[in-house]
Amino acid sequence: MGDQALTEIARRLVDAVRPGDTVARLGGDEFGIVLAPAFERDALTAAERVIAAVNQPFTAGAKEMTPTVSVGIATARPATMHPDSLLADADLAMYFAKRSGRGRHAVFTPAMRTALVEQLQLGEELRSALAGDGIEVHYQPIVDLRSGAVVGAEALARWQHPARGFVPPATFIPLAEELGLVQEIDAQVLRRACEQGQRWRAAGITDLRLAVNLSGRNLEDAELVERVMRILRETEFPADQLELELTEGVSIAESARASSLLEELHQRGIRLAIDDFGTGYSALGRLRSLPFDRLKVDKTFVDEINGAGGRSSLLETMVHMAHVLGLEVVAEGVETPAQEEYLRQHGCDFGQGYLFSKPVTAEELSAVLAETQPQAAAQAG
Ligand code: C2E
Ligand code: MG
Ligand code: MG
């Protein structure tokens, strides 16, 4: 099937270029195209043609698939530039195209080299932060919209860099995923969250659910279940108070190994949530066969409630469909009382957002909990 896919893609590439251009397979799933002398805008047009041509469904065996391609563009300036340097530039541009999402193209600039060096540097610093005690965990309360009570908290990784200051997860999580460090981050956050959860339990807050993010990269290795269970065993935090949040719905649905890992975790009593729902390619119907308990509707839909119409019909539909499928719904990024009211009226079960609280330290969350469970939280920070 892999060979069939390569042949089909090669055919599409040849069809997408003009006579006089050259198409070659460089190895693996990488192709090179040399355009006959052209302006940069011709290269951009060609890249768009290539992306559109490749991104069409085809069937191999019994399976239909739709390939995507990322394109890096480099120009030989001067025209005598060594082919290896030209390829290296195109390769670097392709790397940046890939990082910006599926089916994109990028034109090489010298700044890309500087950026890459910077990334590698940041990666090294992340490695040492992980080896030391550099990654901390903050907690953001999750509120039951009917009662207003804090029923859970999401653990979020925090990296306070000694020189750079606060580095946001949006910067270091994708980097960690590329460098293969994210499993280690997720394991550290999980361990700290479970330890803290036990402190809260010891202080009498026995029913707080803790949500921990799990990068999809964890589902590539079979040791995930063992790793999670070991942490639960060692910290003695109960499995049924732990919830794992995953973002990549579709890729999970399509991977037999990933779905069986989730099934195993679920059988041990761990709850599973789909994070950032609505931003990716996940269709609720396709997730039906997976053992998810909760759906977290992405902030972008909650933001719509502020818009001119003051409503989000998509959000209403998601809440309804989720309930039909037996999933609880958490709205992310709730910032205003109007949003909260709207969500409650439309049957959304839980809310999380700055309106209730920003992510805070364990001590600060203990103080919040003390307001609802006064005698319990005092010594739990
Ligand atoms: P997420 O899992 O969807 O987490 C919610 C994010 O939304 C958090 O950003 C939180 O601070 C932010 N947020 C919550 N309420 C509001 C609000 O009302 N307004 C606004 N503007 N933002 C709000 P944060 O902490 O920067 O994390 C970003 C993402 O990084 C997370 O999104 C998650 O995907 C990832 N992440 C964080 N910690 C970890 C981790 O330990 N492991 C993994 N794999 N990913 C993590
Ligand atoms: Mg999350
Ligand atoms: Mg989210």
Short mmCIF file of C-alpha atoms and ligand atoms in Angstrom, two decimals:
data_model
loop_
_atom_site.label_atom_id
_atom_site.label_comp_id
_atom_site.label_asym_id
_atom_site.label_seq_id
_atom_site.Cartn_x
_atom_site.Cartn_y
_atom_site.Cartn_z
CA MET A 1 0.00 0.00 0.00
CA GLY A 2 2.92 2.32 0.76
CA ASP A 3 4.36 1.65 -2.70
CA GLN A 4 0.99 2.29 -4.30
CA ALA A 5 0.70 5.58 -2.45
CA LEU A 6 4.18 6.69 -3.56
CA THR A 7 3.46 5.79 -7.18
CA GLU A 8 0.17 7.65 -7.11
CA ILE A 9 1.72 10.74 -5.51
CA ALA A 10 4.59 10.72 -8.02
CA ARG A 11 2.09 10.61 -10.87
CA ARG A 12 0.21 13.57 -9.40
CA LEU A 13 3.42 15.57 -9.01
CA VAL A 14 4.41 14.97 -12.62
CA ASP A 15 0.94 16.05 -13.72
CA ALA A 16 1.09 19.19 -11.60
CA VAL A 17 4.29 20.64 -13.10
CA ARG A 18 5.06 21.98 -16.58
CA PRO A 19 7.11 20.35 -19.32
CA GLY A 20 10.75 21.18 -18.65
CA ASP A 21 10.40 20.91 -14.87
CA THR A 22 11.97 17.94 -13.11
CA VAL A 23 10.37 15.69 -10.49
CA ALA A 24 12.41 13.22 -8.45
CA ARG A 25 11.95 11.06 -5.41
CA LEU A 26 14.69 11.97 -2.94
CA GLY A 27 14.01 9.05 -0.62
CA GLY A 28 11.38 7.87 1.85
CA ASP A 29 8.39 10.10 1.37
CA GLU A 30 10.39 13.09 0.11
CA PHE A 31 10.21 14.41 -3.40
CA GLY A 32 12.12 17.21 -5.10
CA ILE A 33 10.93 19.41 -7.93
CA VAL A 34 13.28 21.59 -9.95
CA LEU A 35 11.38 24.32 -11.76
CA ALA A 36 12.84 25.50 -15.04
CA PRO A 37 14.03 29.10 -14.53
CA ALA A 38 11.09 30.79 -12.81
CA PHE A 39 10.08 33.75 -10.66
CA GLU A 40 9.31 33.21 -7.01
CA ARG A 41 5.60 33.76 -7.65
CA ASP A 42 5.69 30.90 -10.20
CA ALA A 43 7.18 28.70 -7.51
CA LEU A 44 4.36 29.68 -5.16
CA THR A 45 1.73 28.88 -7.79
CA ALA A 46 3.44 25.57 -8.50
CA ALA A 47 3.49 24.76 -4.75
CA GLU A 48 -0.23 25.46 -4.49
CA ARG A 49 -0.91 23.27 -7.53
CA VAL A 50 1.15 20.46 -6.01
CA ILE A 51 -0.59 20.71 -2.65
CA ALA A 52 -4.03 20.64 -4.27
CA ALA A 53 -3.09 17.77 -6.58
CA VAL A 54 -1.71 15.56 -3.82
CA ASN A 55 -4.54 16.26 -1.40
CA GLN A 56 -7.13 14.15 -3.26
CA PRO A 57 -8.49 10.82 -2.05
CA PHE A 58 -7.46 7.58 -3.66
CA THR A 59 -7.98 3.93 -2.86
CA ALA A 60 -5.25 1.42 -2.21
CA GLY A 61 -6.47 -2.05 -1.47
CA ALA A 62 -9.70 -1.68 0.47
CA LYS A 63 -8.63 1.56 2.11
CA GLU A 64 -9.31 5.11 1.01
CA MET A 65 -6.71 7.66 1.95
CA THR A 66 -6.09 11.34 1.36
CA PRO A 67 -2.41 12.24 1.43
CA THR A 68 -1.16 15.70 2.41
CA VAL A 69 2.11 17.30 1.46
CA SER A 70 4.27 20.12 2.84
CA VAL A 71 6.36 22.15 0.41
CA GLY A 72 9.60 24.02 1.05
CA ILE A 73 10.70 26.49 -1.62
CA ALA A 74 14.24 27.74 -2.19
CA THR A 75 15.73 29.77 -5.04
CA ALA A 76 19.21 29.27 -6.49
CA ARG A 77 20.78 32.70 -5.98
CA PRO A 78 23.29 32.97 -7.53
CA ALA A 79 22.31 30.52 -10.27
CA THR A 80 25.60 28.70 -9.69
CA MET A 81 24.70 27.91 -6.07
CA HIS A 82 25.69 24.39 -5.12
CA PRO A 83 22.76 21.96 -5.49
CA ASP A 84 23.36 20.58 -1.99
CA SER A 85 22.97 24.04 -0.41
CA LEU A 86 19.83 24.63 -2.46
CA LEU A 87 18.37 21.33 -1.27
CA ALA A 88 19.35 22.09 2.31
CA ASP A 89 17.54 25.45 2.12
CA ALA A 90 14.45 23.84 0.60
CA ASP A 91 14.56 21.15 3.27
CA LEU A 92 14.67 23.72 6.06
CA ALA A 93 11.78 25.65 4.47
CA MET A 94 9.82 22.38 4.29
CA TYR A 95 10.44 21.81 7.99
CA PHE A 96 8.91 25.20 8.75
CA ALA A 97 6.00 24.53 6.37
CA LYS A 98 5.31 21.25 8.17
CA ARG A 99 5.30 22.95 11.54
CA SER A 100 2.74 25.50 10.44
CA GLY A 101 0.18 22.74 9.74
CA ARG A 102 -0.84 20.23 7.10
CA GLY A 103 -0.71 21.07 3.43
CA ARG A 104 1.28 24.31 3.70
CA HIS A 105 4.23 25.75 1.84
CA ALA A 106 7.03 28.03 3.02
CA VAL A 107 9.74 29.99 1.23
CA PHE A 108 13.28 29.74 2.60
CA THR A 109 14.67 32.79 4.40
CA PRO A 110 18.06 33.04 6.14
CA ALA A 111 16.12 33.83 9.35
CA MET A 112 14.97 30.21 9.35
CA ARG A 113 18.50 29.11 10.12
CA THR A 114 18.69 31.43 13.12
CA ALA A 115 15.27 30.23 14.27
CA LEU A 116 16.36 26.61 14.05
CA VAL A 117 19.48 27.25 16.12
CA GLU A 118 17.29 29.07 18.65
CA GLN A 119 14.89 26.10 18.79
CA LEU A 120 17.73 23.65 19.36
CA GLN A 121 19.01 25.88 22.15
CA LEU A 122 15.58 26.05 23.77
CA GLY A 123 15.31 22.28 23.42
CA GLU A 124 18.56 21.80 25.35
CA GLU A 125 17.32 24.11 28.09
CA LEU A 126 14.05 22.19 28.26
CA ARG A 127 16.02 18.98 28.67
CA SER A 128 17.87 20.37 31.66
CA ALA A 129 14.69 21.84 33.14
CA LEU A 130 13.23 18.33 33.00
CA ALA A 131 16.32 16.81 34.57
CA GLY A 132 16.13 19.33 37.41
CA ASP A 133 12.96 20.59 39.04
CA GLY A 134 12.26 23.12 36.33
CA ILE A 135 8.75 22.14 35.28
CA GLU A 136 6.02 23.09 37.72
CA VAL A 137 2.32 22.41 37.74
CA HIS A 138 -0.50 24.91 38.09
CA TYR A 139 -4.15 24.03 38.53
CA GLN A 140 -7.23 25.54 36.95
CA PRO A 141 -10.57 24.81 38.64
CA ILE A 142 -13.38 23.09 36.75
CA VAL A 143 -16.81 24.19 37.94
CA ASP A 144 -20.14 22.39 37.92
CA LEU A 145 -22.34 24.92 36.11
CA ARG A 146 -25.52 23.84 37.93
CA SER A 147 -24.19 24.05 41.49
CA GLY A 148 -21.29 26.45 41.00
CA ALA A 149 -19.04 24.08 42.98
CA VAL A 150 -15.41 23.38 42.06
CA VAL A 151 -15.51 19.69 41.20
CA GLY A 152 -12.14 19.28 39.57
CA ALA A 153 -8.99 20.93 38.33
CA GLU A 154 -6.83 20.70 35.23
CA ALA A 155 -3.09 20.34 35.80
CA LEU A 156 -1.09 22.55 33.44
CA ALA A 157 2.67 22.46 32.93
CA ARG A 158 4.55 25.67 33.76
CA TRP A 159 8.13 26.44 32.79
CA GLN A 160 9.67 29.37 34.60
CA HIS A 161 12.95 29.81 32.76
CA PRO A 162 15.74 31.37 34.85
CA ALA A 163 16.71 33.80 32.06
CA ARG A 164 13.82 33.90 29.59
CA GLY A 165 11.07 34.14 32.19
CA PHE A 166 7.76 32.35 31.66
CA VAL A 167 7.80 30.15 28.57
CA PRO A 168 4.22 29.26 27.57
CA PRO A 169 3.22 25.63 26.94
CA ALA A 170 2.19 26.65 23.41
CA THR A 171 5.93 27.14 22.80
CA PHE A 172 7.52 24.28 24.67
CA ILE A 173 4.95 21.49 24.26
CA PRO A 174 5.17 21.36 20.44
CA LEU A 175 8.96 21.56 20.76
CA ALA A 176 8.94 18.74 23.29
CA GLU A 177 6.78 16.69 20.93
CA GLU A 178 9.31 17.14 18.15
CA LEU A 179 12.24 16.27 20.40
CA GLY A 180 10.53 13.26 21.95
CA LEU A 181 10.52 14.90 25.40
CA VAL A 182 6.80 15.29 25.84
CA GLN A 183 6.24 11.83 27.35
CA GLU A 184 8.64 12.83 30.11
CA ILE A 185 6.83 16.15 30.69
CA ASP A 186 3.47 14.41 30.80
CA ALA A 187 4.76 11.80 33.24
CA GLN A 188 6.23 14.47 35.55
CA VAL A 189 3.04 16.53 35.49
CA LEU A 190 0.97 13.41 36.15
CA ARG A 191 3.13 12.43 39.11
CA ARG A 192 3.01 15.88 40.67
CA ALA A 193 -0.73 16.18 40.12
CA CYS A 194 -1.35 12.79 41.76
CA GLU A 195 0.88 13.69 44.72
CA GLN A 196 -0.97 16.96 45.14
CA GLY A 197 -4.30 15.16 44.73
CA GLN A 198 -3.32 12.89 47.61
CA ARG A 199 -2.48 15.94 49.77
CA TRP A 200 -5.94 17.32 49.07
CA ARG A 201 -7.51 13.96 49.86
CA ALA A 202 -5.58 13.75 53.10
CA ALA A 203 -7.00 17.15 53.98
CA GLY A 204 -10.54 15.91 53.45
CA ILE A 205 -11.14 17.00 49.86
CA THR A 206 -11.87 13.51 48.70
CA ASP A 207 -13.84 13.97 45.54
CA LEU A 208 -11.79 16.41 43.47
CA ARG A 209 -11.16 15.10 39.97
CA LEU A 210 -7.79 15.90 38.47
CA ALA A 211 -7.41 16.30 34.72
CA VAL A 212 -3.97 15.86 33.18
CA ASN A 213 -3.05 16.49 29.54
CA LEU A 214 -1.61 13.68 27.51
CA SER A 215 0.08 14.40 24.20
CA GLY A 216 -0.95 12.06 21.40
CA ARG A 217 2.71 11.07 21.18
CA ASN A 218 2.18 8.94 24.30
CA LEU A 219 -0.14 6.70 22.33
CA GLU A 220 2.74 5.63 20.13
CA ASP A 221 4.39 3.66 22.90
CA ALA A 222 2.96 0.56 24.49
CA GLU A 223 4.47 1.39 27.89
CA LEU A 224 1.97 4.19 28.44
CA VAL A 225 -0.47 2.09 30.48
CA GLU A 226 2.32 0.68 32.64
CA ARG A 227 3.75 4.18 33.21
CA VAL A 228 0.40 5.66 34.23
CA MET A 229 -0.46 2.72 36.48
CA ARG A 230 2.94 2.87 38.18
CA ILE A 231 2.44 6.55 39.01
CA LEU A 232 -1.04 5.83 40.39
CA ARG A 233 0.31 2.95 42.46
CA GLU A 234 3.24 4.91 43.85
CA THR A 235 1.22 8.01 44.69
CA GLU A 236 -1.86 6.01 45.77
CA PHE A 237 -4.11 8.46 43.94
CA PRO A 238 -7.32 6.65 42.92
CA ALA A 239 -7.64 5.89 39.20
CA ASP A 240 -11.27 6.97 39.10
CA GLN A 241 -10.36 10.50 40.20
CA LEU A 242 -7.94 10.87 37.34
CA GLU A 243 -8.94 12.13 33.94
CA LEU A 244 -6.63 12.18 30.94
CA GLU A 245 -7.18 14.82 28.23
CA LEU A 246 -6.27 14.05 24.64
CA THR A 247 -6.43 16.29 21.63
CA GLU A 248 -5.94 14.24 18.51
CA GLY A 249 -9.27 12.53 18.03
CA VAL A 250 -9.12 11.32 14.49
CA SER A 251 -5.63 9.92 14.52
CA ILE A 252 -6.66 7.95 17.59
CA ALA A 253 -9.80 6.67 15.91
CA GLU A 254 -7.70 5.50 12.97
CA SER A 255 -4.99 3.77 14.96
CA ALA A 256 -5.84 0.35 16.34
CA ARG A 257 -2.97 0.49 18.83
CA ALA A 258 -3.95 3.92 20.15
CA SER A 259 -7.56 2.93 20.68
CA SER A 260 -6.60 -0.27 22.47
CA LEU A 261 -4.30 1.71 24.80
CA LEU A 262 -7.19 4.04 25.61
CA GLU A 263 -9.46 1.07 26.15
CA GLU A 264 -6.96 -0.38 28.64
CA LEU A 265 -6.66 2.88 30.57
CA HIS A 266 -10.42 3.18 30.67
CA GLN A 267 -10.82 -0.36 31.97
CA ARG A 268 -8.60 0.54 34.91
CA GLY A 269 -11.08 3.23 35.86
CA ILE A 270 -9.34 6.28 34.40
CA ARG A 271 -11.67 8.81 32.72
CA LEU A 272 -10.85 10.11 29.28
CA ALA A 273 -11.64 13.50 27.80
CA ILE A 274 -11.34 14.90 24.28
CA ASP A 275 -9.60 18.27 24.56
CA ASP A 276 -10.04 21.33 22.32
CA PHE A 277 -12.97 19.73 20.56
CA GLY A 278 -13.97 21.44 17.33
CA THR A 279 -10.53 22.75 16.36
CA GLY A 280 -9.20 19.68 14.60
CA TYR A 281 -10.65 17.24 12.18
CA SER A 282 -12.47 15.12 14.71
CA ALA A 283 -16.05 14.27 13.96
CA LEU A 284 -18.08 13.20 16.95
CA GLY A 285 -19.46 10.21 15.09
CA ARG A 286 -16.00 8.79 14.49
CA LEU A 287 -15.10 9.05 18.16
CA ARG A 288 -18.12 7.01 19.14
CA SER A 289 -16.25 3.74 19.24
CA LEU A 290 -13.64 5.18 21.64
CA PRO A 291 -14.07 5.08 25.43
CA PHE A 292 -14.31 8.84 26.03
CA ASP A 293 -16.31 10.17 29.00
CA ARG A 294 -16.07 13.90 28.39
CA LEU A 295 -15.79 16.41 25.67
CA LYS A 296 -14.08 19.74 26.19
CA VAL A 297 -15.48 22.29 23.77
CA ASP A 298 -12.75 24.63 22.58
CA LYS A 299 -12.67 28.25 23.70
CA THR A 300 -13.29 29.52 20.14
CA PHE A 301 -16.93 28.36 20.37
CA VAL A 302 -17.39 29.89 23.80
CA ASP A 303 -15.99 33.16 22.35
CA GLU A 304 -18.80 33.17 19.76
CA ILE A 305 -21.27 33.73 22.57
CA ASN A 306 -19.91 37.28 22.84
CA GLY A 307 -20.53 37.93 19.13
CA ALA A 308 -23.33 39.91 17.56
CA GLY A 309 -25.92 37.14 17.89
CA GLY A 310 -24.84 36.37 21.46
CA ARG A 311 -25.08 32.67 20.73
CA SER A 312 -23.22 29.79 19.16
CA SER A 313 -25.39 27.34 17.29
CA LEU A 314 -22.38 25.07 16.78
CA LEU A 315 -21.84 24.92 20.51
CA GLU A 316 -25.51 24.10 21.07
CA THR A 317 -25.26 21.28 18.54
CA MET A 318 -22.08 19.91 20.11
CA VAL A 319 -23.63 19.86 23.60
CA HIS A 320 -26.68 18.09 22.24
CA MET A 321 -24.72 15.51 20.25
CA ALA A 322 -22.30 14.88 23.10
CA HIS A 323 -25.21 14.15 25.43
CA VAL A 324 -26.78 11.82 22.89
CA LEU A 325 -23.48 9.94 22.83
CA GLY A 326 -23.40 9.84 26.63
CA LEU A 327 -20.53 12.32 27.04
CA GLU A 328 -20.35 15.09 29.63
CA VAL A 329 -19.47 18.52 28.28
CA VAL A 330 -16.92 20.99 29.64
CA ALA A 331 -16.74 24.47 28.12
CA GLU A 332 -13.19 25.87 27.96
CA GLY A 333 -12.23 29.52 28.26
CA VAL A 334 -15.34 30.88 29.99
CA GLU A 335 -14.59 34.55 30.65
CA THR A 336 -17.88 36.36 31.19
CA PRO A 337 -21.02 35.87 33.31
CA ALA A 338 -23.08 36.07 30.08
CA GLN A 339 -21.20 33.08 28.68
CA GLU A 340 -21.66 31.16 31.91
CA GLU A 341 -25.38 31.86 31.93
CA TYR A 342 -25.76 30.88 28.28
CA LEU A 343 -23.83 27.64 28.79
CA ARG A 344 -25.93 26.72 31.81
CA GLN A 345 -29.14 27.41 29.91
CA HIS A 346 -28.00 25.20 27.05
CA GLY A 347 -27.23 22.23 29.24
CA CYS A 348 -23.44 22.41 29.29
CA ASP A 349 -22.32 20.46 32.38
CA PHE A 350 -19.04 22.07 33.40
CA GLY A 351 -17.09 25.26 32.82
CA GLN A 352 -13.46 26.25 33.04
CA GLY A 353 -12.03 29.70 32.45
CA TYR A 354 -10.74 32.99 33.77
CA LEU A 355 -14.26 33.87 35.01
CA PHE A 356 -13.86 31.22 37.70
CA SER A 357 -10.09 31.31 38.04
CA LYS A 358 -6.87 31.42 36.06
CA PRO A 359 -4.54 28.46 36.49
CA VAL A 360 -3.04 28.91 39.99
CA THR A 361 -0.54 27.22 42.27
CA ALA A 362 -1.65 24.32 44.46
CA GLU A 363 -1.57 26.65 47.50
CA GLU A 364 -3.82 29.15 45.79
CA LEU A 365 -6.26 26.46 44.73
CA SER A 366 -6.30 25.18 48.31
CA ALA A 367 -7.45 28.64 49.35
CA VAL A 368 -10.25 28.58 46.75
CA LEU A 369 -11.30 25.14 47.95
CA ALA A 370 -11.23 26.36 51.54
CA GLU A 371 -14.11 28.69 50.70
CA THR A 372 -16.30 25.74 49.74
CA GLN A 373 -14.86 23.13 52.09
CA PRO A 374 -13.46 25.34 54.85
CA GLN A 375 -12.25 22.87 57.45
CA ALA A 376 -10.73 20.62 54.79
CA ALA A 377 -8.46 22.68 52.60
CA ALA A 378 -6.58 24.70 55.20
CA GLN A 379 -3.56 22.45 55.55
CA ALA A 380 -3.54 20.93 52.06
CA GLY A 381 -1.52 23.46 50.04
P1 C2E B 1 -5.53 23.03 27.17
O1 C2E B 1 -5.29 21.66 27.68
O2 C2E B 1 -6.72 23.24 26.31
O3 C2E B 1 -5.56 23.95 28.46
C1 C2E B 1 -6.36 25.10 28.58
C2 C2E B 1 -5.57 26.33 28.21
O4 C2E B 1 -6.47 27.44 28.13
C3 C2E B 1 -4.54 26.72 29.27
O5 C2E B 1 -3.47 27.36 28.60
C4 C2E B 1 -5.30 27.74 30.09
O6 C2E B 1 -4.46 28.62 30.80
C5 C2E B 1 -6.07 28.45 29.01
N1 C2E B 1 -7.28 29.09 29.53
C6 C2E B 1 -8.13 28.60 30.44
N2 C2E B 1 -9.16 29.44 30.66
C7 C2E B 1 -8.98 30.50 29.84
C8 C2E B 1 -9.71 31.72 29.60
O7 C2E B 1 -10.75 31.99 30.17
N3 C2E B 1 -9.21 32.57 28.67
C9 C2E B 1 -8.04 32.29 27.99
N4 C2E B 1 -7.62 33.19 27.09
N5 C2E B 1 -7.33 31.15 28.19
C10 C2E B 1 -7.79 30.27 29.12
P2 C2E B 1 -1.95 26.96 28.85
O8 C2E B 1 -1.72 26.61 30.27
O9 C2E B 1 -1.14 28.04 28.23
O10 C2E B 1 -1.78 25.63 28.03
C11 C2E B 1 -1.91 25.60 26.64
C12 C2E B 1 -1.94 24.18 26.14
O11 C2E B 1 -0.69 23.52 26.36
C13 C2E B 1 -2.96 23.31 26.86
O12 C2E B 1 -4.24 23.55 26.33
C14 C2E B 1 -2.43 21.93 26.55
O13 C2E B 1 -2.83 21.53 25.27
C15 C2E B 1 -0.94 22.16 26.55
N6 C2E B 1 -0.40 21.70 27.85
C16 C2E B 1 -0.31 22.35 29.02
N7 C2E B 1 0.25 21.55 29.96
C17 C2E B 1 0.50 20.36 29.37
C18 C2E B 1 1.06 19.11 29.80
O14 C2E B 1 1.42 18.90 30.98
N8 C2E B 1 1.16 18.12 28.88
C19 C2E B 1 0.74 18.30 27.59
N9 C2E B 1 0.89 17.28 26.73
N10 C2E B 1 0.20 19.43 27.14
C20 C2E B 1 0.08 20.46 28.02
MG MG B 2 -6.34 20.30 28.47
MG MG B 3 -8.28 22.67 25.72
#
